[in-house]
């Protein structure tokens, strides 16, 4: 080779070496070149120094191969120091090998680096090893990532195997590459059978296509996969599962794989079915309930309510109620049972949420928008979970407005009934007392009249006897009043035109009440009534006298008549009233009136608001007794300062009105030996009657019992003309005794006597037409006149 050519070659080599050196200097990979066979480092680029750490003087200059291995502190990946012939660069120099290895470079700053070293020998033209070169890249971060990934993969598999759910992974195209052991245990399939598309095998036939379509849609559109379906268990049973899958993406957004789980929801499904059934039953029960029901959560917000709750709170519909639930305090007022307005915290729901329980707590509710008010009974309680924490409330409401009204009315009616029963019991007592008292009065008046007849007017005894008779007559008046009150009064009722009868009494009534009081008479067309005229006189007299006393000075009394009818419904709600058609007689005044307490007592005997010497307290008791005796009833309306009205209802009578009254025969016919049998269990009256009859010329047979009377009647061969008998006696009543004696003496006439009339003779004290009766007490003249009347009568 010529010199010039050699120079050119040298130049090319120099330039090439310069280019190579420049390239190596700028390379990001570490590059080191060591000569052979000494292995001294001839070249180390900056990247190698950066990876190794340290200065060129300490780790490069003059470092032979052995020193290189020691000074660079090269370790294997387990941290063990490498021997010289284990280092790739050493093997390139010593053995001419090309090798690659991952190793650790330990740095003094403890920031060890993991590198991938690739070494090769450099040979000269003769093929001998002239040097060795090593190129190493820092793969610390990549190695750490790979280790973390491997650790994560290991942890994932451990977690997946421990999970109760089935866990699966597929490739981006949907090809399954992983199932955990739960899948194998549940389905009974091996992993080999399940990988790929084998996962579709255990699906229920009805769900298989649906599951496949959903999966295809998810993989094609990179969407989340979610499906509820049935999977076959290893024993052949199917259970419901929730299958979910999500795509895992790389930094570039591409799907790396699909990760999914299968969760057994069969118990939840069954619970949902049971819950729906329970909910359906609850809704049906709530819909059928007439009571209002409200169920809330722990915050008081509604969970469920029924239609009755809406109507209970006066809403047109359940929807309208729901719309206004949050505005309840603005449209509803609540009052406690004591009448005070209830603050919101005292309403049923807040009380229940505080843990209170109540049954039939009474509130008064009022709608502010409509003003409607009603009574409500609430029962409420908290709803608690298994930890006894309050999680809601249940409230049941009932409209008790009508019940409260009914209770109030019942209380009122019970009081009225109690008053009626009280009056009835007093009447029974008064009747019994009057009956026994009449027997005594009969003896007093009888013998008093005998003394009067036997003494002259100037005889001091005559005046004493007159006082006795006068006192007896006054006492007899009182007993008659008691008997009228007790409905035991002897009466002779007639069919009367009420208006006509009252008109005949007006003059007497005007004289009775005085000139300062105006008496107004307002008759209307009225039905006939069946009553003793004297009783009607007693009624009007007592009422007008009481009205006069209530007025005191100047005033007005109004007497009115009309007709009215009451049905069963009215009477069921008004004790004392009777269904049917009635003639109404009302007496009103504009006097001082009475309060409710006074009205409740006015028919009690001996109750009076008058001064001690101005009233016996028997007037209204007499009126009450007469009305009851005639199958009627009476109502009183009065307020203090507003006057009083008495309304008397007498039953309509359909028989012909009596046009005249039989005139009593005043004459006494003295007897001509007629035989009269007197039967009386009171010895003093029996003795008095016998004495009177004997004095009048009759033959008197006396018996103090019915048995003795029958015995006398059987023994007496002569005709007995008249039987005078008490009504009520031991062993046998007077009516039955008369029937027995009539069988022995068919032409026997009968005269009954009593302090009151038994129902044996007359129903409820009303005499049967044609029955002869004399009221105790009677005088000698009364008895003489009555005996004359009976003996002259036709059988």
mmCIF file of C-alpha atoms in Angstrom, residues 218-575:
data_model
loop_
_atom_site.group_PDB
_atom_site.id
_atom_site.type_symbol
_atom_site.label_atom_id
_atom_site.label_comp_id
_atom_site.label_asym_id
_atom_site.label_seq_id
_atom_site.Cartn_x
_atom_site.Cartn_y
_atom_site.Cartn_z
ATOM 1 C CA UNK A 218 -70.342 -5.033 26.331
ATOM 2 C CA UNK A 219 -67.244 -6.194 24.425
ATOM 3 C CA UNK A 220 -68.285 -4.496 21.197
ATOM 4 C CA UNK A 221 -69.057 -1.187 22.858
ATOM 5 C CA UNK A 222 -66.495 -1.379 25.666
ATOM 6 C CA UNK A 223 -69.332 -0.949 28.158
ATOM 7 C CA UNK A 224 -69.795 -2.277 31.663
ATOM 8 C CA UNK A 225 -71.345 -5.728 31.707
ATOM 9 C CA UNK A 226 -74.141 -6.228 34.236
ATOM 10 C CA UNK A 227 -76.692 -9.015 34.334
ATOM 11 C CA UNK A 228 -78.919 -10.882 36.762
ATOM 12 C CA UNK A 229 -79.298 -14.499 35.721
ATOM 13 C CA UNK A 230 -79.455 -18.069 36.976
ATOM 14 C CA UNK A 231 -76.395 -20.341 37.087
ATOM 15 C CA UNK A 232 -76.522 -24.089 37.518
ATOM 16 C CA UNK A 233 -74.889 -25.453 40.620
ATOM 17 C CA UNK A 234 -72.829 -28.653 40.551
ATOM 18 C CA UNK A 235 -75.837 -30.551 41.998
ATOM 19 C CA UNK A 236 -78.100 -29.264 39.218
ATOM 20 C CA UNK A 237 -79.923 -26.597 41.206
ATOM 21 C CA UNK A 238 -80.111 -23.056 39.871
ATOM 22 C CA UNK A 239 -79.490 -19.904 41.865
ATOM 23 C CA UNK A 240 -79.681 -16.243 40.956
ATOM 24 C CA UNK A 241 -76.383 -14.375 40.458
ATOM 25 C CA UNK A 242 -75.416 -10.799 39.694
ATOM 26 C CA UNK A 243 -72.631 -10.810 37.075
ATOM 27 C CA UNK A 244 -70.645 -7.632 36.561
ATOM 28 C CA UNK A 245 -67.610 -6.976 34.376
ATOM 29 C CA UNK A 246 -65.565 -3.841 33.754
ATOM 30 C CA UNK A 247 -62.796 -3.221 31.203
ATOM 31 C CA UNK A 248 -59.302 -2.449 32.533
ATOM 32 C CA UNK A 249 -57.515 0.051 30.285
ATOM 33 C CA UNK A 250 -53.876 0.982 29.724
ATOM 34 C CA UNK A 251 -52.413 4.448 29.637
ATOM 35 C CA UNK A 252 -53.302 4.666 25.977
ATOM 36 C CA UNK A 253 -56.950 3.919 26.768
ATOM 37 C CA UNK A 254 -56.940 0.534 25.129
ATOM 38 C CA UNK A 255 -58.565 -2.378 26.943
ATOM 39 C CA UNK A 256 -55.971 -4.633 28.501
ATOM 40 C CA UNK A 257 -58.395 -7.156 29.927
ATOM 41 C CA UNK A 258 -61.881 -7.560 31.455
ATOM 42 C CA UNK A 259 -62.243 -8.048 35.171
ATOM 43 C CA UNK A 260 -65.509 -9.335 36.614
ATOM 44 C CA UNK A 261 -67.310 -10.909 39.545
ATOM 45 C CA UNK A 262 -70.356 -13.109 40.056
ATOM 46 C CA UNK A 263 -72.274 -12.481 43.312
ATOM 47 C CA UNK A 264 -74.863 -14.931 44.641
ATOM 48 C CA UNK A 265 -78.093 -12.918 45.049
ATOM 49 C CA UNK A 266 -80.508 -15.817 45.319
ATOM 50 C CA UNK A 267 -81.252 -15.115 49.000
ATOM 51 C CA UNK A 268 -81.733 -11.448 48.161
ATOM 52 C CA UNK A 269 -84.033 -12.426 45.307
ATOM 53 C CA UNK A 270 -86.061 -14.627 47.614
ATOM 54 C CA UNK A 271 -86.124 -11.843 50.183
ATOM 55 C CA UNK A 272 -87.284 -9.426 47.491
ATOM 56 C CA UNK A 273 -90.106 -11.790 46.564
ATOM 57 C CA UNK A 274 -91.031 -12.164 50.223
ATOM 58 C CA UNK A 275 -90.739 -8.416 50.667
ATOM 59 C CA UNK A 276 -92.972 -7.775 47.658
ATOM 60 C CA UNK A 277 -95.489 -10.238 48.993
ATOM 61 C CA UNK A 278 -95.261 -8.665 52.425
ATOM 62 C CA UNK A 279 -95.532 -5.195 50.890
ATOM 63 C CA UNK A 280 -98.544 -6.315 48.883
ATOM 64 C CA UNK A 281 -100.166 -7.718 52.010
ATOM 65 C CA UNK A 282 -99.344 -4.531 53.905
ATOM 66 C CA UNK A 283 -100.791 -2.354 51.156
ATOM 67 C CA UNK A 284 -103.901 -4.534 50.992
ATOM 68 C CA UNK A 285 -104.266 -4.423 54.763
ATOM 69 C CA UNK A 286 -103.735 -0.662 54.880
ATOM 70 C CA UNK A 287 -106.186 -0.112 52.026
ATOM 71 C CA UNK A 288 -108.843 -2.166 53.810
ATOM 72 C CA UNK A 289 -108.394 -0.419 57.152
ATOM 73 C CA UNK A 290 -110.808 2.300 58.170
ATOM 74 C CA UNK A 291 -108.276 3.628 60.670
ATOM 75 C CA UNK A 292 -105.674 6.082 59.412
ATOM 76 C CA UNK A 293 -102.153 4.591 59.290
ATOM 77 C CA UNK A 294 -98.890 6.495 58.803
ATOM 78 C CA UNK A 295 -95.414 4.921 58.791
ATOM 79 C CA UNK A 296 -92.350 7.174 58.836
ATOM 80 C CA UNK A 297 -88.582 6.852 58.769
ATOM 81 C CA UNK A 298 -86.270 8.082 61.524
ATOM 82 C CA UNK A 299 -86.480 11.638 60.144
ATOM 83 C CA UNK A 300 -90.273 11.634 60.236
ATOM 84 C CA UNK A 301 -90.616 11.391 56.455
ATOM 85 C CA UNK A 302 -93.378 9.122 55.255
ATOM 86 C CA UNK A 303 -92.698 5.570 54.123
ATOM 87 C CA UNK A 304 -96.284 4.415 53.780
ATOM 88 C CA UNK A 305 -99.768 5.705 54.449
ATOM 89 C CA UNK A 306 -103.244 4.559 53.506
ATOM 90 C CA UNK A 307 -106.250 6.236 51.918
ATOM 91 C CA UNK A 308 -107.936 6.410 55.311
ATOM 92 C CA UNK A 309 -105.085 8.625 56.536
ATOM 93 C CA UNK A 310 -105.890 11.106 53.784
ATOM 94 C CA UNK A 311 -109.625 11.162 54.442
ATOM 95 C CA UNK A 312 -108.972 11.230 58.210
ATOM 96 C CA UNK A 313 -107.121 14.524 57.721
ATOM 97 C CA UNK A 314 -109.862 15.828 55.401
ATOM 98 C CA UNK A 315 -107.924 15.539 52.131
ATOM 99 C CA UNK A 316 -109.738 14.615 48.941
ATOM 100 C CA UNK A 317 -107.201 11.958 47.974
ATOM 101 C CA UNK A 318 -104.006 10.213 49.026
ATOM 102 C CA UNK A 319 -102.122 12.242 46.417
ATOM 103 C CA UNK A 320 -103.364 15.521 47.875
ATOM 104 C CA UNK A 321 -102.337 14.336 51.321
ATOM 105 C CA UNK A 322 -98.830 13.408 50.138
ATOM 106 C CA UNK A 323 -98.483 16.776 48.467
ATOM 107 C CA UNK A 324 -99.237 18.551 51.736
ATOM 108 C CA UNK A 325 -97.380 16.312 54.191
ATOM 109 C CA UNK A 326 -94.446 18.685 54.544
ATOM 110 C CA UNK A 327 -96.827 21.596 55.104
ATOM 111 C CA UNK A 328 -98.859 19.997 57.914
ATOM 112 C CA UNK A 329 -97.951 22.619 60.544
ATOM 113 C CA UNK A 330 -99.115 25.309 58.116
ATOM 114 C CA UNK A 331 -102.533 23.792 57.394
ATOM 115 C CA UNK A 332 -103.260 21.805 60.540
ATOM 116 C CA UNK A 333 -103.665 22.819 64.171
ATOM 117 C CA UNK A 334 -103.488 20.227 66.932
ATOM 118 C CA UNK A 335 -104.900 20.683 70.415
ATOM 119 C CA UNK A 336 -104.329 18.501 73.462
ATOM 120 C CA UNK A 337 -107.229 16.936 75.310
ATOM 121 C CA UNK A 338 -107.081 19.780 77.843
ATOM 122 C CA UNK A 339 -107.763 22.287 75.058
ATOM 123 C CA UNK A 340 -104.245 23.728 74.848
ATOM 124 C CA UNK A 341 -102.581 23.978 71.438
ATOM 125 C CA UNK A 342 -100.004 21.237 71.015
ATOM 126 C CA UNK A 343 -96.512 22.306 69.884
ATOM 127 C CA UNK A 344 -95.082 20.315 66.986
ATOM 128 C CA UNK A 345 -92.931 18.189 69.262
ATOM 129 C CA UNK A 346 -96.076 16.941 71.011
ATOM 130 C CA UNK A 347 -97.633 15.601 67.816
ATOM 131 C CA UNK A 348 -97.841 11.853 67.433
ATOM 132 C CA UNK A 349 -94.901 11.264 65.055
ATOM 133 C CA UNK A 350 -92.288 13.308 67.004
ATOM 134 C CA UNK A 351 -93.397 11.650 70.242
ATOM 135 C CA UNK A 352 -93.049 8.189 68.699
ATOM 136 C CA UNK A 353 -89.597 9.062 67.308
ATOM 137 C CA UNK A 354 -88.560 10.044 70.845
ATOM 138 C CA UNK A 355 -89.446 6.520 71.956
ATOM 139 C CA UNK A 356 -92.899 7.227 73.393
ATOM 140 C CA UNK A 357 -95.716 4.723 73.041
ATOM 141 C CA UNK A 358 -99.369 5.654 73.498
ATOM 142 C CA UNK A 359 -102.791 4.111 73.043
ATOM 143 C CA UNK A 360 -105.827 6.269 72.349
ATOM 144 C CA UNK A 361 -104.141 9.613 72.947
ATOM 145 C CA UNK A 362 -106.883 12.138 72.276
ATOM 146 C CA UNK A 363 -106.247 15.268 70.214
ATOM 147 C CA UNK A 364 -108.490 17.856 68.620
ATOM 148 C CA UNK A 365 -107.553 18.633 65.028
ATOM 149 C CA UNK A 366 -108.472 21.682 62.986
ATOM 150 C CA UNK A 367 -107.811 22.443 59.331
ATOM 151 C CA UNK A 368 -106.696 26.060 59.103
ATOM 152 C CA UNK A 369 -107.791 26.363 55.479
ATOM 153 C CA UNK A 370 -111.340 25.041 55.949
ATOM 154 C CA UNK A 371 -111.893 25.545 59.683
ATOM 155 C CA UNK A 372 -113.188 21.980 60.061
ATOM 156 C CA UNK A 373 -112.612 20.551 63.531
ATOM 157 C CA UNK A 374 -112.731 16.947 64.682
ATOM 158 C CA UNK A 375 -111.723 14.712 67.559
ATOM 159 C CA UNK A 376 -108.979 12.157 66.978
ATOM 160 C CA UNK A 377 -107.621 9.227 68.917
ATOM 161 C CA UNK A 378 -103.985 8.346 68.156
ATOM 162 C CA UNK A 379 -102.067 5.185 68.970
ATOM 163 C CA UNK A 380 -98.377 5.364 68.127
ATOM 164 C CA UNK A 381 -95.064 3.641 68.779
ATOM 165 C CA UNK A 382 -91.434 3.780 67.586
ATOM 166 C CA UNK A 383 -90.087 1.227 65.111
ATOM 167 C CA UNK A 384 -86.775 -0.254 66.282
ATOM 168 C CA UNK A 385 -84.136 -2.402 64.633
ATOM 169 C CA UNK A 386 -82.444 -5.406 66.201
ATOM 170 C CA UNK A 387 -80.057 -3.079 68.047
ATOM 171 C CA UNK A 388 -83.102 -1.328 69.583
ATOM 172 C CA UNK A 389 -82.307 1.828 67.639
ATOM 173 C CA UNK A 390 -85.303 3.880 66.517
ATOM 174 C CA UNK A 391 -85.530 3.711 62.737
ATOM 175 C CA UNK A 392 -89.063 5.034 62.277
ATOM 176 C CA UNK A 393 -92.548 5.330 63.707
ATOM 177 C CA UNK A 394 -96.030 3.978 63.140
ATOM 178 C CA UNK A 395 -99.118 6.041 63.913
ATOM 179 C CA UNK A 396 -102.744 4.899 63.824
ATOM 180 C CA UNK A 397 -105.449 7.548 63.981
ATOM 181 C CA UNK A 398 -109.187 7.201 64.436
ATOM 182 C CA UNK A 399 -111.887 9.838 64.079
ATOM 183 C CA UNK A 400 -113.813 9.691 67.350
ATOM 184 C CA UNK A 401 -115.890 12.823 66.846
ATOM 185 C CA UNK A 402 -119.148 10.898 66.669
ATOM 186 C CA UNK A 403 -118.056 8.555 69.455
ATOM 187 C CA UNK A 404 -117.327 11.523 71.736
ATOM 188 C CA UNK A 405 -120.677 13.049 70.830
ATOM 189 C CA UNK A 406 -122.358 9.721 71.469
ATOM 190 C CA UNK A 407 -120.573 9.418 74.825
ATOM 191 C CA UNK A 408 -121.651 12.892 75.793
ATOM 192 C CA UNK A 409 -125.184 12.114 74.690
ATOM 193 C CA UNK A 410 -125.061 8.775 76.495
ATOM 194 C CA UNK A 411 -123.924 10.532 79.669
ATOM 195 C CA UNK A 412 -126.735 13.010 79.251
ATOM 196 C CA UNK A 413 -129.271 10.254 78.601
ATOM 197 C CA UNK A 414 -127.990 8.234 81.561
ATOM 198 C CA UNK A 415 -128.473 11.260 83.773
ATOM 199 C CA UNK A 416 -131.978 11.700 82.391
ATOM 200 C CA UNK A 417 -132.720 8.014 82.872
ATOM 201 C CA UNK A 418 -131.288 8.155 86.392
ATOM 202 C CA UNK A 419 -133.559 11.107 87.100
ATOM 203 C CA UNK A 420 -136.574 9.247 85.731
ATOM 204 C CA UNK A 421 -135.723 6.162 87.778
ATOM 205 C CA UNK A 422 -135.208 8.317 90.825
ATOM 206 C CA UNK A 423 -138.621 9.903 90.365
ATOM 207 C CA UNK A 424 -140.161 6.474 89.738
ATOM 208 C CA UNK A 425 -138.681 5.074 92.954
ATOM 209 C CA UNK A 426 -139.815 8.112 94.925
ATOM 210 C CA UNK A 427 -143.239 7.656 93.367
ATOM 211 C CA UNK A 428 -143.415 4.057 94.527
ATOM 212 C CA UNK A 429 -142.499 5.145 98.023
ATOM 213 C CA UNK A 430 -144.952 8.043 97.974
ATOM 214 C CA UNK A 431 -147.767 5.790 96.707
ATOM 215 C CA UNK A 432 -147.198 3.249 99.445
ATOM 216 C CA UNK A 433 -147.059 5.911 102.131
ATOM 217 C CA UNK A 434 -150.185 7.607 100.798
ATOM 218 C CA UNK A 435 -152.105 4.336 100.708
ATOM 219 C CA UNK A 436 -151.355 3.521 104.325
ATOM 220 C CA UNK A 437 -151.925 7.133 105.374
ATOM 221 C CA UNK A 438 -155.315 7.142 103.641
ATOM 222 C CA UNK A 439 -156.448 4.251 105.800
ATOM 223 C CA UNK A 440 -155.649 6.276 108.911
ATOM 224 C CA UNK A 441 -157.262 9.405 107.483
ATOM 225 C CA UNK A 442 -160.371 7.398 106.685
ATOM 226 C CA UNK A 443 -160.770 6.532 110.374
ATOM 227 C CA UNK A 444 -159.972 10.107 111.490
ATOM 228 C CA UNK A 445 -162.421 11.715 109.066
ATOM 229 C CA UNK A 446 -165.087 9.056 109.650
ATOM 230 C CA UNK A 447 -165.212 9.454 113.382
ATOM 231 C CA UNK A 448 -164.706 13.208 113.129
ATOM 232 C CA UNK A 449 -167.851 13.480 110.975
ATOM 233 C CA UNK A 450 -169.784 11.256 113.377
ATOM 234 C CA UNK A 451 -168.873 13.578 116.254
ATOM 235 C CA UNK A 452 -169.926 16.587 114.156
ATOM 236 C CA UNK A 453 -173.302 14.971 113.475
ATOM 237 C CA UNK A 454 -173.794 14.025 117.106
ATOM 238 C CA UNK A 455 -172.949 17.441 118.595
ATOM 239 C CA UNK A 456 -174.602 20.825 118.416
ATOM 240 C CA UNK A 457 -172.867 23.776 116.823
ATOM 241 C CA UNK A 458 -172.443 25.496 120.189
ATOM 242 C CA UNK A 459 -170.906 22.430 121.753
ATOM 243 C CA UNK A 460 -167.132 22.919 122.397
ATOM 244 C CA UNK A 461 -166.572 19.368 121.081
ATOM 245 C CA UNK A 462 -168.257 20.341 117.821
ATOM 246 C CA UNK A 463 -165.556 22.962 117.142
ATOM 247 C CA UNK A 464 -162.810 20.464 118.051
ATOM 248 C CA UNK A 465 -164.346 17.853 115.761
ATOM 249 C CA UNK A 466 -164.490 20.418 112.945
ATOM 250 C CA UNK A 467 -160.772 21.152 113.366
ATOM 251 C CA UNK A 468 -160.067 17.434 113.197
ATOM 252 C CA UNK A 469 -162.119 17.061 109.999
ATOM 253 C CA UNK A 470 -160.537 20.151 108.402
ATOM 254 C CA UNK A 471 -157.001 18.886 109.175
ATOM 255 C CA UNK A 472 -157.960 15.471 107.843
ATOM 256 C CA UNK A 473 -159.272 16.990 104.611
ATOM 257 C CA UNK A 474 -156.071 18.992 104.159
ATOM 258 C CA UNK A 475 -154.063 15.824 104.759
ATOM 259 C CA UNK A 476 -156.280 13.960 102.294
ATOM 260 C CA UNK A 477 -155.464 16.621 99.668
ATOM 261 C CA UNK A 478 -151.757 16.007 100.181
ATOM 262 C CA UNK A 479 -152.210 12.241 99.881
ATOM 263 C CA UNK A 480 -154.197 12.735 96.681
ATOM 264 C CA UNK A 481 -151.282 14.715 95.304
ATOM 265 C CA UNK A 482 -148.883 11.972 96.307
ATOM 266 C CA UNK A 483 -151.096 9.390 94.650
ATOM 267 C CA UNK A 484 -151.264 11.471 91.501
ATOM 268 C CA UNK A 485 -147.477 11.674 91.461
ATOM 269 C CA UNK A 486 -147.200 7.919 92.088
ATOM 270 C CA UNK A 487 -149.794 7.240 89.376
ATOM 271 C CA UNK A 488 -151.948 5.449 91.954
ATOM 272 C CA UNK A 489 -154.693 8.077 91.902
ATOM 273 C CA UNK A 490 -158.234 6.893 91.336
ATOM 274 C CA UNK A 491 -159.441 8.456 88.102
ATOM 275 C CA UNK A 492 -162.434 8.353 85.785
ATOM 276 C CA UNK A 493 -161.043 9.268 82.347
ATOM 277 C CA UNK A 494 -163.189 10.608 79.507
ATOM 278 C CA UNK A 495 -162.604 11.174 75.824
ATOM 279 C CA UNK A 496 -162.133 14.951 75.690
ATOM 280 C CA UNK A 497 -161.750 17.715 73.177
ATOM 281 C CA UNK A 498 -158.660 19.335 74.696
ATOM 282 C CA UNK A 499 -159.414 22.828 73.349
ATOM 283 C CA UNK A 500 -163.015 22.789 74.537
ATOM 284 C CA UNK A 501 -162.053 21.561 77.986
ATOM 285 C CA UNK A 502 -159.295 24.159 78.417
ATOM 286 C CA UNK A 503 -161.558 27.013 77.257
ATOM 287 C CA UNK A 504 -164.001 26.182 80.068
ATOM 288 C CA UNK A 505 -161.137 26.538 82.545
ATOM 289 C CA UNK A 506 -159.762 29.877 81.320
ATOM 290 C CA UNK A 507 -161.969 32.076 83.514
ATOM 291 C CA UNK A 508 -160.964 30.154 86.632
ATOM 292 C CA UNK A 509 -157.279 30.271 85.614
ATOM 293 C CA UNK A 510 -157.369 34.058 85.050
ATOM 294 C CA UNK A 511 -158.799 34.566 88.538
ATOM 295 C CA UNK A 512 -156.082 32.271 89.872
ATOM 296 C CA UNK A 513 -153.106 34.133 88.358
ATOM 297 C CA UNK A 514 -154.384 37.671 89.001
ATOM 298 C CA UNK A 515 -154.929 40.812 86.927
ATOM 299 C CA UNK A 516 -151.222 41.746 86.518
ATOM 300 C CA UNK A 517 -150.457 38.673 84.460
ATOM 301 C CA UNK A 518 -151.784 38.304 80.934
ATOM 302 C CA UNK A 519 -153.087 34.850 79.975
ATOM 303 C CA UNK A 520 -152.915 34.162 76.218
ATOM 304 C CA UNK A 521 -154.741 31.192 74.723
ATOM 305 C CA UNK A 522 -153.592 29.917 71.295
ATOM 306 C CA UNK A 523 -155.474 26.765 70.348
ATOM 307 C CA UNK A 524 -154.785 24.730 67.218
ATOM 308 C CA UNK A 525 -156.607 21.802 65.714
ATOM 309 C CA UNK A 526 -155.879 18.964 68.101
ATOM 310 C CA UNK A 527 -156.635 15.257 68.443
ATOM 311 C CA UNK A 528 -158.960 13.919 71.207
ATOM 312 C CA UNK A 529 -157.383 12.688 74.442
ATOM 313 C CA UNK A 530 -158.512 10.196 77.073
ATOM 314 C CA UNK A 531 -158.044 11.702 80.536
ATOM 315 C CA UNK A 532 -159.925 12.480 83.717
ATOM 316 C CA UNK A 533 -161.105 16.130 83.414
ATOM 317 C CA UNK A 534 -160.118 16.721 87.024
ATOM 318 C CA UNK A 535 -156.575 15.665 86.204
ATOM 319 C CA UNK A 536 -156.400 18.146 83.338
ATOM 320 C CA UNK A 537 -157.602 20.745 85.830
ATOM 321 C CA UNK A 538 -154.802 19.739 88.214
ATOM 322 C CA UNK A 539 -152.179 20.009 85.454
ATOM 323 C CA UNK A 540 -153.172 23.498 84.309
ATOM 324 C CA UNK A 541 -153.755 24.781 87.817
ATOM 325 C CA UNK A 542 -150.324 23.662 89.045
ATOM 326 C CA UNK A 543 -148.488 24.948 85.968
ATOM 327 C CA UNK A 544 -150.243 28.324 85.977
ATOM 328 C CA UNK A 545 -149.668 28.822 89.717
ATOM 329 C CA UNK A 546 -145.973 28.020 89.268
ATOM 330 C CA UNK A 547 -145.792 30.395 86.281
ATOM 331 C CA UNK A 548 -147.479 33.130 88.326
ATOM 332 C CA UNK A 549 -144.962 32.687 91.135
ATOM 333 C CA UNK A 550 -142.044 32.688 88.655
ATOM 334 C CA UNK A 551 -143.273 35.980 87.134
ATOM 335 C CA UNK A 552 -143.852 37.639 90.479
ATOM 336 C CA UNK A 553 -145.397 40.884 89.204
ATOM 337 C CA UNK A 554 -146.283 41.762 85.609
ATOM 338 C CA UNK A 555 -145.867 39.168 82.906
ATOM 339 C CA UNK A 556 -147.450 36.797 80.485
ATOM 340 C CA UNK A 557 -148.523 33.137 80.421
ATOM 341 C CA UNK A 558 -149.222 31.423 77.104
ATOM 342 C CA UNK A 559 -151.265 28.231 76.750
ATOM 343 C CA UNK A 560 -151.079 26.498 73.368
ATOM 344 C CA UNK A 561 -152.242 23.257 71.766
ATOM 345 C CA UNK A 562 -151.158 21.416 68.640
ATOM 346 C CA UNK A 563 -150.523 17.921 67.317
ATOM 347 C CA UNK A 564 -147.212 16.106 66.908
ATOM 348 C CA UNK A 565 -145.815 12.673 66.076
ATOM 349 C CA UNK A 566 -142.672 10.917 67.327
ATOM 350 C CA UNK A 567 -140.926 7.979 65.664
ATOM 351 C CA UNK A 568 -138.817 5.186 67.138
ATOM 352 C CA UNK A 569 -135.519 6.891 66.267
ATOM 353 C CA UNK A 570 -136.409 10.069 68.179
ATOM 354 C CA UNK A 571 -137.624 8.103 71.163
ATOM 355 C CA UNK A 572 -134.517 5.907 71.259
ATOM 356 C CA UNK A 573 -132.461 9.061 71.759
ATOM 357 C CA UNK A 574 -134.819 10.773 74.237
ATOM 358 C CA UNK A 575 -135.569 8.682 77.337
#
